[in-house]
Amino acid sequence: ALVKRIGHSAVQADVKELGMKSTNFLDADSYKTTPNDLAQFTAMLESRQLPISRASQDKLINAMRRNVYRQGIPAGSKGPVADKVGFLDALLHDAAIVYSPSGTYALAIMTDGSSWAEIAALTRKIEELRG
C-alpha cells in the first residue's frame, strides 16, 4: 500500500535510510526482506526511533497489538505481543515486539513450508533460552 501511495523509489530510499540493507522495493517483482531487517524495524518502532511522529508510532504498535492472527509468535510467548504477520502459499512470517516477563525484545521469523504451531514452538524455545 505504501509503494502505491509514494512509489518504489521513495520506499526504497526510506528503508535504506533506516539501515535495512537487505530490504528491497525496487519494483513489484523484487520485493524482499530478511528477518534481521524486520527485527531491526520492530526494535526501532518499539524504541520510537523511526523518523515519524511518536503518535504515528504509537498508532502502529496499537494496531499490531490488535492483530487478529495470533497463532505464531503470540501463541508461543508468555507476554503480550504486538506483531505483523505475512502469509502467501507456503510462506508464513511473523515480526513482533514481544513484551516478555524477561524483557521486551524484537523477533522476526520467516518460514517456507512451516506452520504457525512451529513458529509458536520456536518462540517458546527462544523465551526459554532468554531465561
Short mmCIF file of N, CA and C in Angstrom, two decimals:
data_model
loop_
_atom_site.label_atom_id
_atom_site.label_comp_id
_atom_site.label_asym_id
_atom_site.label_seq_id
_atom_site.Cartn_x
_atom_site.Cartn_y
_atom_site.Cartn_z
N ALA A 1 0.82 -1.19 0.00
CA ALA A 1 0.00 0.00 0.00
C ALA A 1 0.87 1.26 0.00
N LEU A 2 1.96 1.21 0.77
CA LEU A 2 2.85 2.37 0.84
C LEU A 2 3.51 2.63 -0.51
N VAL A 3 3.92 1.56 -1.19
CA VAL A 3 4.53 1.71 -2.51
C VAL A 3 3.55 2.35 -3.47
N LYS A 4 2.30 1.93 -3.43
CA LYS A 4 1.29 2.52 -4.31
C LYS A 4 1.09 3.99 -4.01
N ARG A 5 1.21 4.37 -2.75
CA ARG A 5 0.97 5.75 -2.36
C ARG A 5 2.13 6.68 -2.68
N ILE A 6 3.38 6.23 -2.39
CA ILE A 6 4.51 7.15 -2.58
C ILE A 6 5.54 6.69 -3.60
N GLY A 7 5.43 5.46 -4.08
CA GLY A 7 6.31 4.98 -5.14
C GLY A 7 7.47 4.12 -4.66
N HIS A 8 7.95 3.28 -5.57
CA HIS A 8 9.05 2.35 -5.28
C HIS A 8 10.30 3.07 -4.79
N SER A 9 10.72 4.10 -5.50
CA SER A 9 11.99 4.74 -5.16
C SER A 9 11.94 5.43 -3.80
N ALA A 10 10.81 6.01 -3.45
CA ALA A 10 10.69 6.67 -2.14
C ALA A 10 10.75 5.64 -1.01
N VAL A 11 10.05 4.53 -1.16
CA VAL A 11 10.08 3.48 -0.14
C VAL A 11 11.48 2.89 -0.05
N GLN A 12 12.11 2.65 -1.19
CA GLN A 12 13.48 2.12 -1.20
C GLN A 12 14.44 3.06 -0.47
N ALA A 13 14.32 4.33 -0.71
CA ALA A 13 15.19 5.31 -0.04
C ALA A 13 14.95 5.29 1.47
N ASP A 14 13.69 5.17 1.88
CA ASP A 14 13.37 5.15 3.30
C ASP A 14 13.95 3.92 4.00
N VAL A 15 13.82 2.73 3.41
CA VAL A 15 14.35 1.54 4.07
C VAL A 15 15.88 1.59 4.15
N LYS A 16 16.52 2.14 3.15
CA LYS A 16 17.98 2.27 3.19
C LYS A 16 18.40 3.28 4.26
N GLU A 17 17.64 4.36 4.39
CA GLU A 17 17.93 5.35 5.43
C GLU A 17 17.81 4.74 6.83
N LEU A 18 16.90 3.79 6.98
CA LEU A 18 16.74 3.11 8.27
C LEU A 18 17.82 2.07 8.52
N GLY A 19 18.67 1.82 7.53
CA GLY A 19 19.74 0.85 7.69
C GLY A 19 19.35 -0.57 7.36
N MET A 20 18.23 -0.74 6.72
CA MET A 20 17.75 -2.07 6.36
C MET A 20 18.39 -2.46 5.03
N LYS A 21 19.58 -3.05 5.13
CA LYS A 21 20.44 -3.30 3.97
C LYS A 21 19.93 -4.40 3.04
N SER A 22 19.12 -5.31 3.56
CA SER A 22 18.68 -6.45 2.75
C SER A 22 17.23 -6.35 2.30
N THR A 23 16.63 -5.20 2.47
CA THR A 23 15.24 -5.00 2.06
C THR A 23 15.21 -4.21 0.76
N ASN A 24 14.40 -4.68 -0.20
CA ASN A 24 14.30 -4.02 -1.49
C ASN A 24 12.86 -3.85 -1.92
N PHE A 25 12.56 -2.69 -2.42
CA PHE A 25 11.26 -2.36 -3.01
C PHE A 25 11.48 -1.72 -4.38
N LEU A 26 12.44 -2.24 -5.13
CA LEU A 26 12.80 -1.63 -6.41
C LEU A 26 11.68 -1.70 -7.42
N ASP A 27 10.98 -2.83 -7.47
CA ASP A 27 9.81 -2.98 -8.33
C ASP A 27 9.00 -4.14 -7.77
N ALA A 28 7.80 -4.31 -8.26
CA ALA A 28 6.89 -5.32 -7.70
C ALA A 28 7.45 -6.74 -7.78
N ASP A 29 8.35 -7.01 -8.70
CA ASP A 29 8.92 -8.34 -8.84
C ASP A 29 10.12 -8.60 -7.93
N SER A 30 10.64 -7.57 -7.27
CA SER A 30 11.85 -7.76 -6.48
C SER A 30 11.68 -7.44 -4.99
N TYR A 31 10.45 -7.35 -4.51
CA TYR A 31 10.25 -7.10 -3.08
C TYR A 31 10.92 -8.20 -2.28
N LYS A 32 11.73 -7.83 -1.31
CA LYS A 32 12.32 -8.82 -0.43
C LYS A 32 12.78 -8.14 0.85
N THR A 33 12.89 -8.96 1.89
CA THR A 33 13.43 -8.50 3.17
C THR A 33 14.00 -9.71 3.88
N THR A 34 14.53 -9.49 5.07
CA THR A 34 15.10 -10.56 5.87
C THR A 34 14.57 -10.47 7.29
N PRO A 35 14.65 -11.56 8.05
CA PRO A 35 14.24 -11.49 9.46
C PRO A 35 15.05 -10.43 10.23
N ASN A 36 16.32 -10.29 9.90
CA ASN A 36 17.14 -9.30 10.57
C ASN A 36 16.60 -7.88 10.34
N ASP A 37 16.27 -7.56 9.09
CA ASP A 37 15.73 -6.23 8.80
C ASP A 37 14.38 -6.01 9.47
N LEU A 38 13.54 -7.03 9.49
CA LEU A 38 12.24 -6.91 10.16
C LEU A 38 12.40 -6.72 11.66
N ALA A 39 13.31 -7.46 12.27
CA ALA A 39 13.56 -7.31 13.70
C ALA A 39 14.14 -5.92 13.99
N GLN A 40 15.02 -5.44 13.13
CA GLN A 40 15.57 -4.10 13.30
C GLN A 40 14.46 -3.05 13.24
N PHE A 41 13.55 -3.20 12.28
CA PHE A 41 12.44 -2.25 12.15
C PHE A 41 11.56 -2.28 13.40
N THR A 42 11.19 -3.47 13.88
CA THR A 42 10.31 -3.55 15.05
C THR A 42 11.01 -3.02 16.30
N ALA A 43 12.33 -3.25 16.41
CA ALA A 43 13.07 -2.70 17.55
C ALA A 43 13.09 -1.17 17.50
N MET A 44 13.29 -0.63 16.31
CA MET A 44 13.27 0.83 16.15
C MET A 44 11.89 1.40 16.45
N LEU A 45 10.86 0.68 16.05
CA LEU A 45 9.49 1.11 16.34
C LEU A 45 9.25 1.12 17.84
N GLU A 46 9.62 0.05 18.52
CA GLU A 46 9.39 -0.03 19.97
C GLU A 46 10.15 1.05 20.72
N SER A 47 11.35 1.37 20.28
CA SER A 47 12.15 2.40 20.97
C SER A 47 11.87 3.81 20.43
N ARG A 48 10.86 3.91 19.57
CA ARG A 48 10.42 5.19 18.99
C ARG A 48 11.55 5.90 18.26
N GLN A 49 12.34 5.13 17.49
CA GLN A 49 13.44 5.69 16.73
C GLN A 49 13.14 5.85 15.25
N LEU A 50 11.92 5.56 14.83
CA LEU A 50 11.57 5.75 13.42
C LEU A 50 11.38 7.23 13.14
N PRO A 51 11.69 7.68 11.94
CA PRO A 51 11.58 9.11 11.62
C PRO A 51 10.15 9.53 11.28
N ILE A 52 9.23 9.11 12.14
CA ILE A 52 7.83 9.53 12.05
C ILE A 52 7.40 9.94 13.45
N SER A 53 6.27 10.61 13.56
CA SER A 53 5.86 11.13 14.86
C SER A 53 5.64 10.00 15.87
N ARG A 54 5.81 10.35 17.13
CA ARG A 54 5.56 9.38 18.20
C ARG A 54 4.10 8.91 18.14
N ALA A 55 3.19 9.80 17.83
CA ALA A 55 1.77 9.42 17.74
C ALA A 55 1.57 8.37 16.65
N SER A 56 2.25 8.53 15.53
CA SER A 56 2.13 7.55 14.45
C SER A 56 2.74 6.21 14.86
N GLN A 57 3.88 6.25 15.56
CA GLN A 57 4.49 5.01 16.02
C GLN A 57 3.58 4.30 17.05
N ASP A 58 3.00 5.08 17.95
CA ASP A 58 2.06 4.51 18.93
C ASP A 58 0.86 3.88 18.23
N LYS A 59 0.36 4.56 17.22
CA LYS A 59 -0.79 4.05 16.46
C LYS A 59 -0.45 2.72 15.78
N LEU A 60 0.75 2.63 15.21
CA LEU A 60 1.17 1.39 14.56
C LEU A 60 1.31 0.26 15.57
N ILE A 61 1.95 0.52 16.71
CA ILE A 61 2.09 -0.51 17.73
C ILE A 61 0.71 -0.97 18.22
N ASN A 62 -0.19 -0.04 18.45
CA ASN A 62 -1.53 -0.41 18.91
C ASN A 62 -2.26 -1.27 17.87
N ALA A 63 -2.09 -0.96 16.60
CA ALA A 63 -2.69 -1.78 15.55
C ALA A 63 -2.08 -3.18 15.55
N MET A 64 -0.76 -3.26 15.75
CA MET A 64 -0.09 -4.56 15.81
C MET A 64 -0.55 -5.37 17.02
N ARG A 65 -0.84 -4.71 18.13
CA ARG A 65 -1.34 -5.41 19.32
C ARG A 65 -2.74 -6.00 19.07
N ARG A 66 -3.48 -5.38 18.17
CA ARG A 66 -4.84 -5.85 17.86
C ARG A 66 -4.89 -6.82 16.69
N ASN A 67 -3.73 -7.20 16.16
CA ASN A 67 -3.68 -8.15 15.05
C ASN A 67 -4.51 -9.38 15.39
N VAL A 68 -5.32 -9.84 14.47
CA VAL A 68 -6.20 -10.99 14.74
C VAL A 68 -5.52 -12.33 14.51
N TYR A 69 -4.38 -12.34 13.85
CA TYR A 69 -3.65 -13.59 13.60
C TYR A 69 -2.68 -13.81 14.76
N ARG A 70 -3.06 -14.66 15.70
CA ARG A 70 -2.30 -14.81 16.94
C ARG A 70 -1.70 -16.20 17.11
N GLN A 71 -1.66 -17.01 16.04
CA GLN A 71 -1.22 -18.39 16.14
C GLN A 71 0.30 -18.56 16.13
N GLY A 72 1.05 -17.54 15.77
CA GLY A 72 2.51 -17.64 15.66
C GLY A 72 3.21 -17.19 16.92
N ILE A 73 3.96 -16.10 16.84
CA ILE A 73 4.72 -15.60 17.99
C ILE A 73 3.84 -15.36 19.21
N PRO A 74 2.66 -14.73 19.08
CA PRO A 74 1.83 -14.52 20.28
C PRO A 74 1.46 -15.82 20.99
N ALA A 75 1.21 -16.88 20.25
CA ALA A 75 0.83 -18.16 20.86
C ALA A 75 1.98 -18.78 21.63
N GLY A 76 3.21 -18.45 21.27
CA GLY A 76 4.37 -19.02 21.94
C GLY A 76 4.96 -18.17 23.04
N SER A 77 4.50 -16.94 23.17
CA SER A 77 5.07 -16.02 24.15
C SER A 77 4.30 -16.04 25.46
N LYS A 78 5.02 -15.79 26.55
CA LYS A 78 4.39 -15.69 27.86
C LYS A 78 3.88 -14.28 28.15
N GLY A 79 4.21 -13.35 27.28
CA GLY A 79 3.79 -11.96 27.49
C GLY A 79 3.01 -11.45 26.31
N PRO A 80 2.52 -10.22 26.41
CA PRO A 80 1.80 -9.61 25.29
C PRO A 80 2.71 -9.42 24.08
N VAL A 81 2.12 -9.39 22.90
CA VAL A 81 2.87 -9.28 21.65
C VAL A 81 2.17 -8.29 20.72
N ALA A 82 2.96 -7.43 20.09
CA ALA A 82 2.49 -6.57 19.00
C ALA A 82 3.18 -7.11 17.75
N ASP A 83 2.39 -7.65 16.82
CA ASP A 83 3.03 -8.30 15.66
C ASP A 83 2.31 -8.02 14.37
N LYS A 84 3.03 -8.30 13.29
CA LYS A 84 2.50 -8.21 11.94
C LYS A 84 2.89 -9.50 11.24
N VAL A 85 1.89 -10.21 10.74
CA VAL A 85 2.15 -11.46 10.04
C VAL A 85 2.10 -11.23 8.54
N GLY A 86 2.67 -12.18 7.83
CA GLY A 86 2.57 -12.21 6.38
C GLY A 86 2.47 -13.67 5.98
N PHE A 87 1.58 -13.94 5.04
CA PHE A 87 1.46 -15.32 4.58
C PHE A 87 0.96 -15.34 3.14
N LEU A 88 1.55 -16.24 2.38
CA LEU A 88 1.20 -16.42 0.99
C LEU A 88 1.67 -17.82 0.60
N ASP A 89 0.76 -18.63 0.14
CA ASP A 89 1.08 -20.01 -0.20
C ASP A 89 1.76 -20.68 1.00
N ALA A 90 2.97 -21.20 0.84
CA ALA A 90 3.66 -21.90 1.94
C ALA A 90 4.50 -20.96 2.81
N LEU A 91 4.50 -19.67 2.49
CA LEU A 91 5.29 -18.71 3.27
C LEU A 91 4.50 -18.23 4.47
N LEU A 92 5.06 -18.39 5.66
CA LEU A 92 4.47 -17.86 6.89
C LEU A 92 5.52 -17.02 7.58
N HIS A 93 5.19 -15.77 7.87
CA HIS A 93 6.15 -14.86 8.51
C HIS A 93 5.46 -14.14 9.66
N ASP A 94 6.22 -13.84 10.70
CA ASP A 94 5.71 -13.09 11.83
C ASP A 94 6.83 -12.21 12.37
N ALA A 95 6.59 -10.92 12.47
CA ALA A 95 7.55 -9.96 13.02
C ALA A 95 6.88 -9.28 14.20
N ALA A 96 7.59 -9.25 15.34
CA ALA A 96 6.91 -8.84 16.56
C ALA A 96 7.78 -8.05 17.52
N ILE A 97 7.09 -7.29 18.35
CA ILE A 97 7.64 -6.74 19.58
C ILE A 97 7.05 -7.62 20.67
N VAL A 98 7.92 -8.28 21.42
CA VAL A 98 7.47 -9.21 22.45
C VAL A 98 7.72 -8.57 23.81
N TYR A 99 6.65 -8.44 24.58
CA TYR A 99 6.74 -7.86 25.92
C TYR A 99 6.80 -9.00 26.93
N SER A 100 7.93 -9.67 26.94
CA SER A 100 8.15 -10.87 27.73
C SER A 100 8.43 -10.52 29.19
N PRO A 101 8.09 -11.42 30.11
CA PRO A 101 8.46 -11.19 31.52
C PRO A 101 9.96 -11.00 31.73
N SER A 102 10.78 -11.57 30.82
CA SER A 102 12.24 -11.42 30.95
C SER A 102 12.76 -10.18 30.22
N GLY A 103 11.87 -9.37 29.67
CA GLY A 103 12.27 -8.14 28.99
C GLY A 103 11.72 -8.06 27.57
N THR A 104 11.54 -6.86 27.10
CA THR A 104 11.00 -6.62 25.77
C THR A 104 12.08 -6.88 24.72
N TYR A 105 11.67 -7.54 23.63
CA TYR A 105 12.62 -7.80 22.54
C TYR A 105 11.88 -7.87 21.21
N ALA A 106 12.63 -7.71 20.12
CA ALA A 106 12.10 -7.83 18.77
C ALA A 106 12.41 -9.23 18.26
N LEU A 107 11.44 -9.80 17.55
CA LEU A 107 11.61 -11.14 17.00
C LEU A 107 10.95 -11.19 15.63
N ALA A 108 11.66 -11.73 14.66
CA ALA A 108 11.09 -11.93 13.33
C ALA A 108 11.41 -13.35 12.89
N ILE A 109 10.40 -14.06 12.47
CA ILE A 109 10.54 -15.43 12.00
C ILE A 109 9.92 -15.51 10.62
N MET A 110 10.70 -15.95 9.64
CA MET A 110 10.22 -16.12 8.27
C MET A 110 10.39 -17.59 7.91
N THR A 111 9.34 -18.19 7.37
CA THR A 111 9.39 -19.62 7.06
C THR A 111 8.85 -19.89 5.67
N ASP A 112 9.21 -21.05 5.16
CA ASP A 112 8.70 -21.55 3.89
C ASP A 112 8.38 -23.03 4.11
N GLY A 113 7.10 -23.37 4.14
CA GLY A 113 6.70 -24.75 4.35
C GLY A 113 6.58 -25.14 5.81
N SER A 114 6.55 -24.18 6.71
CA SER A 114 6.43 -24.46 8.13
C SER A 114 4.97 -24.32 8.56
N SER A 115 4.74 -24.08 9.84
CA SER A 115 3.39 -23.92 10.35
C SER A 115 3.39 -22.87 11.46
N TRP A 116 2.19 -22.36 11.75
CA TRP A 116 2.07 -21.41 12.86
C TRP A 116 2.46 -22.09 14.16
N ALA A 117 2.12 -23.37 14.31
CA ALA A 117 2.48 -24.11 15.53
C ALA A 117 4.00 -24.17 15.69
N GLU A 118 4.73 -24.35 14.60
CA GLU A 118 6.19 -24.38 14.69
C GLU A 118 6.76 -23.01 15.03
N ILE A 119 6.16 -21.96 14.52
CA ILE A 119 6.59 -20.60 14.88
C ILE A 119 6.35 -20.37 16.37
N ALA A 120 5.19 -20.80 16.88
CA ALA A 120 4.90 -20.67 18.31
C ALA A 120 5.90 -21.47 19.13
N ALA A 121 6.22 -22.69 18.71
CA ALA A 121 7.17 -23.54 19.44
C ALA A 121 8.56 -22.91 19.46
N LEU A 122 8.98 -22.33 18.34
CA LEU A 122 10.27 -21.66 18.28
C LEU A 122 10.29 -20.46 19.23
N THR A 123 9.20 -19.72 19.28
CA THR A 123 9.10 -18.59 20.20
C THR A 123 9.24 -19.06 21.64
N ARG A 124 8.56 -20.17 22.00
CA ARG A 124 8.69 -20.71 23.36
C ARG A 124 10.13 -21.07 23.67
N LYS A 125 10.82 -21.69 22.71
CA LYS A 125 12.22 -22.07 22.90
C LYS A 125 13.10 -20.84 23.08
N ILE A 126 12.87 -19.81 22.29
CA ILE A 126 13.64 -18.57 22.41
C ILE A 126 13.43 -17.95 23.79
N GLU A 127 12.20 -17.95 24.27
CA GLU A 127 11.92 -17.38 25.60
C GLU A 127 12.57 -18.23 26.70
N GLU A 128 12.60 -19.54 26.53
CA GLU A 128 13.29 -20.39 27.50
C GLU A 128 14.78 -20.04 27.55
N LEU A 129 15.39 -19.88 26.39
CA LEU A 129 16.82 -19.56 26.33
C LEU A 129 17.13 -18.17 26.89
N ARG A 130 16.17 -17.26 26.73
CA ARG A 130 16.35 -15.91 27.27
C ARG A 130 16.26 -15.89 28.79
N GLY A 131 15.65 -16.93 29.37
CA GLY A 131 15.55 -17.06 30.82
C GLY A 131 14.59 -16.14 31.40
#
